[in-house]
């Protein structure tokens, strides 16, 4: 599958509910599309998605990655939001498209938390750059 085909399949599965069902079966409450394929699929080399488990759900990353990989192929890169760093989480939730949101408000709350954490840790990133520049 090409990047464009993966994007087309993701969007079709979003509309049909297939993607939501797949996520629900694996305890995933939120799935976002981010990265270059979101805006420029013709130039992208892969498709970046990020997922977040429902509270209390088993966190089986391998099952999620395998299920997504079986359906969409090797061009799909998956990132678990609960273990991503502040910058990665902000990138995956800031300018992103929601593919699946099983519980209303999950995306907004996660996005606000990611923005807060990104801002709260900016001074540490600035200090690291300053130290490295010495």
mmCIF file of C-alpha atoms in Angstrom:
data_model
loop_
_atom_site.group_PDB
_atom_site.id
_atom_site.type_symbol
_atom_site.label_atom_id
_atom_site.label_comp_id
_atom_site.label_asym_id
_atom_site.label_seq_id
_atom_site.Cartn_x
_atom_site.Cartn_y
_atom_site.Cartn_z
ATOM 1 C CA UNK A 1 0.000 0.000 0.000
ATOM 2 C CA UNK A 2 1.198 3.519 -0.760
ATOM 3 C CA UNK A 3 0.884 6.429 1.675
ATOM 4 C CA UNK A 4 -2.064 7.761 -0.332
ATOM 5 C CA UNK A 5 -3.759 4.350 -0.195
ATOM 6 C CA UNK A 6 -3.194 4.082 3.561
ATOM 7 C CA UNK A 7 -4.708 7.544 4.023
ATOM 8 C CA UNK A 8 -7.678 6.649 1.836
ATOM 9 C CA UNK A 9 -8.262 3.412 3.774
ATOM 10 C CA UNK A 10 -7.959 5.178 7.151
ATOM 11 C CA UNK A 11 -10.518 7.797 6.139
ATOM 12 C CA UNK A 12 -12.898 5.174 4.712
ATOM 13 C CA UNK A 13 -12.593 3.082 7.883
ATOM 14 C CA UNK A 14 -13.208 6.177 9.994
ATOM 15 C CA UNK A 15 -16.428 6.912 8.121
ATOM 16 C CA UNK A 16 -17.655 3.309 8.194
ATOM 17 C CA UNK A 17 -16.877 2.782 11.887
ATOM 18 C CA UNK A 18 -14.408 -0.032 11.206
ATOM 19 C CA UNK A 19 -11.548 1.958 12.722
ATOM 20 C CA UNK A 20 -13.535 2.779 15.866
ATOM 21 C CA UNK A 21 -14.407 -0.899 16.270
ATOM 22 C CA UNK A 22 -10.762 -1.922 15.893
ATOM 23 C CA UNK A 23 -9.743 0.640 18.521
ATOM 24 C CA UNK A 24 -12.524 -0.375 20.897
ATOM 25 C CA UNK A 25 -11.488 -4.035 20.656
ATOM 26 C CA UNK A 26 -7.983 -3.077 21.819
ATOM 27 C CA UNK A 27 -8.954 -0.610 24.558
ATOM 28 C CA UNK A 28 -7.932 2.457 22.540
ATOM 29 C CA UNK A 29 -10.108 5.501 23.216
ATOM 30 C CA UNK A 30 -8.294 8.009 20.995
ATOM 31 C CA UNK A 31 -6.483 7.710 17.667
ATOM 32 C CA UNK A 32 -5.047 10.742 15.889
ATOM 33 C CA UNK A 33 -3.393 11.337 12.549
ATOM 34 C CA UNK A 34 -0.448 13.737 12.567
ATOM 35 C CA UNK A 35 2.733 14.413 10.672
ATOM 36 C CA UNK A 36 3.440 15.119 7.034
ATOM 37 C CA UNK A 37 0.944 12.630 5.573
ATOM 38 C CA UNK A 38 -1.875 14.583 7.166
ATOM 39 C CA UNK A 39 -1.303 17.588 4.901
ATOM 40 C CA UNK A 40 0.961 16.304 2.117
ATOM 41 C CA UNK A 41 0.300 12.587 1.499
ATOM 42 C CA UNK A 42 1.906 12.777 -1.945
ATOM 43 C CA UNK A 43 5.254 13.776 -0.371
ATOM 44 C CA UNK A 44 5.093 11.727 2.839
ATOM 45 C CA UNK A 45 7.042 8.506 3.297
ATOM 46 C CA UNK A 46 4.889 7.162 6.116
ATOM 47 C CA UNK A 47 1.662 7.781 8.019
ATOM 48 C CA UNK A 48 1.940 8.803 11.674
ATOM 49 C CA UNK A 49 -0.812 7.922 14.130
ATOM 50 C CA UNK A 50 -0.913 8.232 17.907
ATOM 51 C CA UNK A 51 -3.151 6.288 20.247
ATOM 52 C CA UNK A 52 -4.273 6.512 23.849
ATOM 53 C CA UNK A 53 -5.704 3.660 25.893
ATOM 54 C CA UNK A 54 -8.934 3.933 27.849
ATOM 55 C CA UNK A 55 -8.347 4.237 31.611
ATOM 56 C CA UNK A 56 -8.282 0.766 33.123
ATOM 57 C CA UNK A 57 -7.938 -0.998 29.767
ATOM 58 C CA UNK A 58 -5.115 -3.486 29.277
ATOM 59 C CA UNK A 59 -2.207 -1.709 27.603
ATOM 60 C CA UNK A 60 -1.170 -4.156 24.914
ATOM 61 C CA UNK A 61 0.873 -2.034 22.529
ATOM 62 C CA UNK A 62 1.938 -5.022 20.483
ATOM 63 C CA UNK A 63 -1.684 -6.008 19.831
ATOM 64 C CA UNK A 64 -2.546 -2.447 18.762
ATOM 65 C CA UNK A 65 0.470 -2.130 16.464
ATOM 66 C CA UNK A 66 -0.174 -5.569 14.970
ATOM 67 C CA UNK A 67 -3.872 -4.872 14.370
ATOM 68 C CA UNK A 68 -3.140 -1.534 12.719
ATOM 69 C CA UNK A 69 -0.267 -3.026 10.727
ATOM 70 C CA UNK A 70 -2.369 -5.922 9.458
ATOM 71 C CA UNK A 71 -5.030 -3.529 8.218
ATOM 72 C CA UNK A 72 -2.889 -0.639 6.933
ATOM 73 C CA UNK A 73 0.535 -2.109 6.253
ATOM 74 C CA UNK A 74 4.109 -1.185 7.070
ATOM 75 C CA UNK A 75 3.871 2.513 6.213
ATOM 76 C CA UNK A 76 1.896 3.196 9.383
ATOM 77 C CA UNK A 77 3.955 4.445 12.356
ATOM 78 C CA UNK A 78 2.140 4.161 15.688
ATOM 79 C CA UNK A 79 2.984 6.082 18.855
ATOM 80 C CA UNK A 80 1.493 5.418 22.310
ATOM 81 C CA UNK A 81 0.602 8.790 23.799
ATOM 82 C CA UNK A 82 0.887 7.726 27.435
ATOM 83 C CA UNK A 83 4.632 7.063 27.066
ATOM 84 C CA UNK A 84 5.508 9.782 24.562
ATOM 85 C CA UNK A 85 7.596 12.752 25.619
ATOM 86 C CA UNK A 86 6.160 16.240 25.875
ATOM 87 C CA UNK A 87 7.296 17.356 22.423
ATOM 88 C CA UNK A 88 6.060 14.204 20.687
ATOM 89 C CA UNK A 89 2.719 14.290 22.512
ATOM 90 C CA UNK A 90 2.249 17.946 21.584
ATOM 91 C CA UNK A 91 3.044 17.169 17.927
ATOM 92 C CA UNK A 92 0.590 14.273 17.881
ATOM 93 C CA UNK A 93 -2.249 16.212 19.498
ATOM 94 C CA UNK A 94 -1.645 19.801 18.392
ATOM 95 C CA UNK A 95 -2.160 19.977 14.651
ATOM 96 C CA UNK A 96 -3.834 16.583 14.298
ATOM 97 C CA UNK A 97 -6.914 14.971 12.831
ATOM 98 C CA UNK A 98 -9.013 12.839 15.152
ATOM 99 C CA UNK A 99 -9.582 9.439 13.587
ATOM 100 C CA UNK A 100 -11.260 7.849 16.615
ATOM 101 C CA UNK A 101 -12.605 9.406 19.802
ATOM 102 C CA UNK A 102 -14.695 6.848 21.655
ATOM 103 C CA UNK A 103 -15.511 9.095 24.609
ATOM 104 C CA UNK A 104 -16.495 12.705 23.964
ATOM 105 C CA UNK A 105 -13.984 15.268 25.141
ATOM 106 C CA UNK A 106 -11.010 12.897 25.313
ATOM 107 C CA UNK A 107 -9.207 14.644 22.476
ATOM 108 C CA UNK A 108 -9.755 18.135 23.900
ATOM 109 C CA UNK A 109 -8.604 17.115 27.387
ATOM 110 C CA UNK A 110 -5.576 15.274 26.038
ATOM 111 C CA UNK A 111 -4.695 18.171 23.760
ATOM 112 C CA UNK A 112 -4.897 20.699 26.601
ATOM 113 C CA UNK A 113 -2.773 18.486 28.864
ATOM 114 C CA UNK A 114 -0.179 18.046 26.095
ATOM 115 C CA UNK A 115 -0.014 21.805 25.515
ATOM 116 C CA UNK A 116 0.346 22.472 29.249
ATOM 117 C CA UNK A 117 3.122 19.901 29.605
ATOM 118 C CA UNK A 118 4.890 21.238 26.518
ATOM 119 C CA UNK A 119 4.802 24.800 27.874
ATOM 120 C CA UNK A 120 5.782 23.728 31.395
ATOM 121 C CA UNK A 121 8.895 21.954 30.130
ATOM 122 C CA UNK A 122 9.993 24.545 27.554
ATOM 123 C CA UNK A 123 12.430 26.178 29.978
ATOM 124 C CA UNK A 124 14.239 22.864 30.452
ATOM 125 C CA UNK A 125 14.599 22.404 26.691
ATOM 126 C CA UNK A 126 15.893 25.978 26.439
ATOM 127 C CA UNK A 127 18.439 25.279 29.195
ATOM 128 C CA UNK A 128 19.613 22.129 27.430
ATOM 129 C CA UNK A 129 20.194 24.085 24.222
ATOM 130 C CA UNK A 130 22.061 26.749 26.191
ATOM 131 C CA UNK A 131 24.287 24.165 27.882
ATOM 132 C CA UNK A 132 24.982 22.388 24.597
ATOM 133 C CA UNK A 133 25.938 25.684 22.956
ATOM 134 C CA UNK A 134 28.758 26.262 25.480
#
